[in-house]
Structure formats: C-alpha cells, structure tokens
C-alpha positions as a printed Julia matrix, in Angstrom:
335×3 Matrix{Float64}:
   0.0     0.0     0.0
   1.04    3.6    -0.51
   2.9     5.17    2.42
   3.44    8.85    3.05
   5.69   10.8     5.39
   4.74   14.42    5.86
   8.29   15.19    6.93
   9.6    14.16    3.52
   6.83   16.0     1.73
   7.5    19.25    3.57
  11.26   18.97    3.19
  10.93   18.83   -0.6
   9.85   21.89   -2.62
   6.09   22.25   -2.6
   4.28   24.84   -4.63
   0.58   24.2    -4.97
  -2.59   24.77   -3.01
  -3.49   25.37    0.58
  -2.79   23.38    3.73
  -3.92   24.73    7.09
  -5.34   23.69   10.41
  -8.76   24.3    11.92
  -9.14   23.78   15.66
 -12.11   21.78   16.91
 -15.27   23.91   16.98
 -17.77   21.52   18.56
 -18.62   17.84   19.02
 -22.33   17.17   18.92
 -25.08   15.29   17.13
 -25.9    17.63   14.21
 -25.58   17.19   10.42
 -26.98   20.09    8.35
 -26.03   18.41    5.04
 -27.47   14.9     5.41
 -30.11   15.65    8.06
 -30.95   19.36    7.76
 -33.24   20.61   10.5
 -32.88   17.48   12.64
 -31.84   18.18   16.2
 -30.37   15.78   17.07
 -29.08   13.96   14.0
 -28.43   10.23   13.99
 -24.83   10.21   15.27
 -22.14   12.44   16.75
 -19.81   14.54   14.59
 -16.54   16.38   15.09
 -16.92   19.82   13.49
 -14.43   22.58   12.71
 -14.71   25.96   10.99
 -17.13   28.87   11.15
 -19.62   29.78   13.83
 -22.59   29.79   11.43
 -22.78   26.04   12.04
 -26.3    24.97   12.96
 -28.86   22.21   12.39
 -29.99   24.03    9.23
 -27.61   25.89    6.93
 -28.78   27.4     3.65
 -27.51   30.19    1.41
 -24.22   32.02    1.84
 -22.64   30.58    4.97
 -19.59   32.81    4.64
 -21.68   35.96    4.92
 -23.27   34.78    8.18
 -20.11   33.69    9.96
 -18.43   36.1    12.37
 -15.5    33.9    13.46
 -13.77   30.67   12.47
 -11.53   28.1    14.13
  -9.48   27.88   10.91
  -6.11   29.56   10.43
  -7.42   31.15    7.22
  -9.54   33.94    8.68
 -11.66   34.31    5.51
 -12.73   30.67    5.65
 -16.07   30.26    7.43
 -16.71   26.84    5.88
 -17.57   23.88    8.07
 -15.79   20.56    7.86
 -16.88   17.49    9.79
 -16.56   13.73   10.21
 -18.0    11.08   12.48
 -16.35   10.7    15.89
 -14.14    7.76   16.86
 -14.98    5.88   20.08
 -13.18    3.15   22.0
 -15.48    0.22   22.78
 -14.28   -1.54   25.91
 -13.55   -5.21   25.05
 -14.83   -6.43   28.43
 -17.91   -4.42   29.42
 -18.91   -2.94   26.05
 -18.96    0.68   27.25
 -17.79    3.51   24.97
 -15.34    6.36   25.44
 -14.8     9.18   22.95
 -11.3     9.31   21.47
  -9.76   12.8    21.68
  -8.35   14.56   18.61
  -4.66   15.44   18.46
  -3.05   18.31   16.57
  -1.49   17.17   13.3
   2.16   17.77   12.41
   3.44   21.03   10.89
   0.45   23.2    11.77
   0.36   26.69   13.25
   1.18   26.85   16.98
  -1.78   26.54   19.38
  -3.97   24.58   16.96
  -6.27   22.56   19.22
  -7.16   19.1    17.92
  -9.21   19.78   14.84
  -8.82   18.85   11.18
  -6.06   19.62    8.68
  -7.64   20.94    5.48
  -6.16   20.92    1.96
  -7.28   22.61   -1.24
  -5.03   21.39   -4.05
  -5.47   22.42   -7.7
  -3.38   19.64   -9.23
  -1.21   17.55   -6.9
   0.95   18.09   -3.83
   3.91   19.68   -5.63
   2.64   21.44   -8.8
  -0.37   23.51   -9.81
  -0.61   23.55  -13.64
  -3.23   26.31  -13.47
  -2.25   27.5   -16.94
  -3.62   24.28  -18.44
  -6.07   23.34  -15.71
  -7.74   26.42  -14.17
  -9.63   25.84  -10.93
 -13.11   27.16  -10.14
 -13.86   27.82   -6.48
 -17.07   26.46   -4.95
 -20.09   28.78   -5.11
 -22.0    30.05   -2.07
 -24.4    27.41   -0.74
 -22.34   24.47   -2.03
 -22.1    21.29    0.05
 -21.05   17.65   -0.5
 -20.21   14.42    1.28
 -17.81   11.56    0.66
 -18.06    7.96    1.88
 -21.06    6.37    3.57
 -21.82    5.01    7.05
 -23.75    2.22    5.29
 -20.56    0.74    3.79
 -20.14   -2.61    5.54
 -17.61   -4.65    3.54
 -13.88   -4.4     2.91
 -14.53   -4.45   -0.83
 -16.89   -1.51   -0.44
 -14.36    0.39    1.66
 -11.6    -0.19   -0.88
 -13.85    1.21   -3.62
 -13.94    4.57   -1.82
 -10.6     5.74   -3.18
  -8.98    8.32   -0.91
 -10.77    7.29    2.29
  -8.01    5.64    4.27
  -6.38    5.07    7.66
  -2.8     5.01    8.9
  -1.42    3.45   12.06
   0.84    6.29   13.19
   4.33    5.38   14.34
   4.81    9.11   15.02
   3.12   12.25   13.72
   5.62   12.36   10.85
   5.82    8.63   10.18
   2.39    7.47    9.08
   3.14    4.02    7.74
   1.05    2.42    4.96
  -2.48    3.49    4.09
  -5.26    0.97    4.67
  -9.0     0.73    3.96
  -9.87   -0.49    7.47
  -8.94    0.49   11.0
  -5.56   -0.92   12.15
  -5.5    -4.43   13.64
  -2.99   -3.59   16.38
  -2.34   -0.68   18.77
  -0.75    2.37   17.13
   2.12    4.12   18.96
   1.02    7.66   18.0
  -2.69    7.26   17.2
  -4.95    6.5    14.25
  -4.82    8.81   11.26
  -7.94    9.22    9.08
  -7.91   10.91    5.66
 -10.83   11.92    3.43
 -10.23   12.99   -0.18
 -13.24   14.58   -1.92
 -13.97   14.47   -5.67
 -12.93   17.44   -7.83
 -15.42   17.48  -10.75
 -18.7    19.43  -10.48
 -21.73   19.32  -12.76
 -21.71   23.13  -12.81
 -25.38   23.38  -11.89
 -26.33   21.9    -8.53
 -25.19   23.11   -5.12
 -26.28   19.76   -3.69
 -27.95   16.52   -4.82
 -30.33   14.06   -3.12
 -27.48   11.77   -2.09
 -25.14   14.77   -1.54
 -22.61   13.21   -3.91
 -24.06   12.91   -7.44
 -23.45   16.57   -8.31
 -19.74   15.72   -7.98
 -17.68   13.1    -9.83
 -14.48   11.4    -8.74
 -11.92   10.64  -11.45
  -9.14    9.71   -9.0
  -8.02    6.1    -9.29
  -5.27    6.0    -6.67
  -4.92    7.0    -3.03
  -2.85    9.96   -1.88
  -2.31   13.46   -3.25
  -2.47   12.65   -6.94
  -3.91   14.81   -9.67
  -7.46   13.88  -10.59
  -7.72   12.93  -14.29
  -9.81   15.04  -16.66
 -13.43   15.71  -15.71
 -16.19   14.07  -17.79
 -18.71   16.01  -19.88
 -21.4    15.34  -17.28
 -19.3    17.07  -14.59
 -17.06   19.43  -16.57
 -16.09   22.02  -13.93
 -12.76   21.43  -12.19
 -12.88   22.36   -8.52
 -10.16   22.28   -5.84
  -9.4    18.82   -4.48
 -10.49   19.06   -0.83
  -8.87   16.75    1.72
  -9.27   16.32    5.48
  -6.75   14.76    7.85
  -7.62   13.9    11.46
  -5.36   12.45   14.14
  -7.31   10.38   16.68
  -5.29   10.08   19.89
  -5.85    6.4    20.71
  -2.72    6.05   22.84
  -4.51    6.07   26.21
  -6.57    3.04   25.15
  -3.73    0.85   23.87
  -3.25   -0.85   27.25
  -6.95   -1.83   27.28
  -6.69   -3.63   23.92
  -5.99   -7.32   24.65
  -3.36   -8.8    22.39
  -4.77  -10.73   19.43
  -8.32   -9.36   19.73
 -10.16   -7.36   17.04
  -9.82   -3.6    16.78
 -11.93   -2.07   19.58
 -12.44    1.34   17.94
 -15.77    2.2    16.3
 -17.25    5.25   14.65
 -20.08    7.12   16.38
 -22.63    5.23   14.26
 -21.04    1.91   15.35
 -20.93    0.44   11.84
 -18.93   -2.54   10.64
 -15.24   -2.11   11.49
 -13.9     1.1     9.88
 -15.6     0.65    6.54
 -18.2     3.4     6.93
 -15.84    6.35    7.32
 -17.31    9.5     5.75
 -17.09   13.29    5.81
 -19.2    16.38    5.06
 -18.22   19.72    3.53
 -20.13   23.02    3.71
 -18.52   25.81    1.68
 -18.29   29.15    3.44
 -15.32   31.22    2.24
 -15.88   34.99    2.25
 -16.4    36.54   -1.18
 -13.76   35.52   -3.71
 -11.11   34.57   -1.13
 -10.78   30.94   -2.22
 -10.78   31.84   -5.91
  -7.96   34.32   -5.29
  -5.92   31.58   -3.66
  -6.64   29.09   -6.46
  -5.55   31.69   -9.04
  -2.08   31.98   -7.51
   0.84   30.27   -9.2
   3.49   28.26   -7.34
   2.1    28.73   -3.85
   1.52   26.57   -0.82
  -0.02   26.94    2.62
  -1.16   30.59    2.56
  -2.05   31.26   -1.08
   0.97   33.55   -1.56
  -0.54   36.06    0.81
  -3.73   36.37   -1.23
  -5.78   35.41    1.81
  -5.52   36.5     5.42
  -4.31   34.28    8.25
  -5.05   34.61   11.94
  -3.23   33.45   15.04
  -4.69   30.22   16.37
  -5.04   31.83   19.79
  -7.64   34.05   18.12
  -9.2    31.17   16.18
  -9.62   29.21   19.41
 -11.93   31.91   20.78
 -14.56   30.96   18.18
 -17.37   28.82   19.62
 -20.94   27.68   19.01
 -23.47   26.69   21.69
 -24.32   23.11   22.6
 -27.54   22.76   20.63
 -28.27   19.14   21.55
 -27.53   18.92   25.25
 -26.34   15.34   25.63
 -23.24   13.7    27.03
 -20.74   12.61   24.38
 -17.63   11.93   26.47
 -16.64    9.93   29.5
 -17.63    6.26   29.72
 -21.04    5.75   28.08
 -23.29    2.68   28.08
 -24.27    3.35   24.48
 -23.28    5.62   21.65
 -25.37    8.82   21.53
 -28.37    8.18   19.26
 -27.71    4.46   19.04
 -30.13    2.03   20.73
 -28.87   -0.69   23.05
C-alpha cells in the first residue's frame, strides 16, 4: 500500500494549493447536510470551521459567519466527520477518542482537522492548463457512507483511508480499514473529496451525485480530466484527522479485534465519511486558487489569523447530551 511521510513531503519543494489547520469547533449530534433541521441527527460529529454552524444551513454561509476556528480567517466553511470511540472489550462501554493536533500546523492549533485545497497535486499547480473554479455560495457535498459494511466496499472509496501512526511524521502504509494492532502515535484518518462538479447543482439528493471522482489512486495525486457530465474542475479538498488512541492501547488485549468504532457503530472502519459546507468569504478561495506556485497561505492572497484568536470561536451546545466519558451506548444508538 502507498505510504506517506509528511516530513519528507515538507522537506521537498512544494508549490501548490493550501494546507492549514482548523481547531475543533464543537462535538455534537448535528448534520446540516445529510439531516438538515434534525436536532439531534443520527450520530455524533466532530466539526471545525465557522460559527454559522447549525442544524440548518442554507444560502451564503460565509456571509453569516463572524469567526472561524481555521487559520485562514476568511474561511467560514464547516468541515466534519463522524467521531471515533473506544469500545471496551470487556464491558462494552464507549469512550470518545480525543483529537490530536497534526504535524506542521500553526502553533496553538487545538485538535481539529487539517484541510487541503489542491489544484493539481501536492507539488505542482498547472493552473495554466487546468484552471480551478472555487465552490459557489451554498455548495455542500459528502464523501463515503456510514452504510458501507464490507472491505470491498471500503476499498472502492478511493482516498478514504487510515494510517497506524508510528509518530506524527511517520504514518506508515495506508489501509481501507482500521488498524489491527495498537498504534504508537494514534490512528490517522484521511478523506479525499472528488474534484469534478456538474456546474449546476449546489447539492444533490445523495449529496454526492453533483460531484464526480476521477481519481483512481490514493494519496495526493492529480485527478484525471473531468467528464462532460461534470465538466467544472474544482479544488481537491482533503481532510486529515489524528485520533489520539494512545490512552486506550493498554486496554486492547493482544490478538483481539480492533476495539475502535465510529459514532454510528458500523462494521469495522468501513463506513468512514465526511461532510463539507462551503463558506469562504467573497472571492477569497478563488484568489488563492488563481495563484501560481504557492503553498499553505495562497501567496498572501488570503488572510491568516493566530490560532489563539481562532480558538476563541465557539458555538453553543444545541443538543444537550453527554458525548464523552464512559457511556453505556453511543449517543443516538439504541442498546
């Protein structure tokens, strides 16, 4: 399987796209893309980004946001995934796994998600031959599905992978399922979104059909040409999350199955998925995507903020249920 070391990637010249951290905003049972208006939604999510996050989100999210947990201060988008829990092998109780700051992010980033917007691949942009169109206001999409329940199905979701971290800069090989042994530095989850848009719909009934994935291989590879049905090339959005499983390693009996489950329980790690709600202010993302030979900050075309300021951004607890500590059942899941 493909392996990737961020240390090597950052040591080599890199020129294309954005990479930045967003501290954790909230952890609660809401999903305004898949279950708009439902409070609570079916399972718990880990959310980062702007403070316009709510059970229902329509229209221009960027115009409604007043703060963001992201380093890019013009990015009021929301990014979220399911939450990882440890299921005790003996008594069956659940404990939420905390999120750890990824490597090579701005100081004081708290947990959160590492976000990428790449126009071509990890080291080049090619915007002269492949111009990138930023997402329009109101756009949203998902990738993966909690209903995926086979290894074959998980493997078919190219770009949705795990790593058993040896350290934050040594990820080891990518895999389609959760690791089968304790990981010294935690479990790493990555979600690559498709990059081809139909040019018409801000969403679709399944929240995926308005986009098309031409990527055939895992990792930061350039997506092949978009089809006529989805002709508009968008940035390739990627999330990385570091789940700090270290405190649970001693509770994992040797030779037993992986005790970690997503907040919807599911079958092993097959149902990993993520949601995206676009919310950049004005033309900020387009300005960044128009820059040539840039990485991290869009060549200064967009404004950054100190993470101490980003960490002040909050949203209220809109559900009012316990999601951490030892729980008899997963929130929203029946016994």
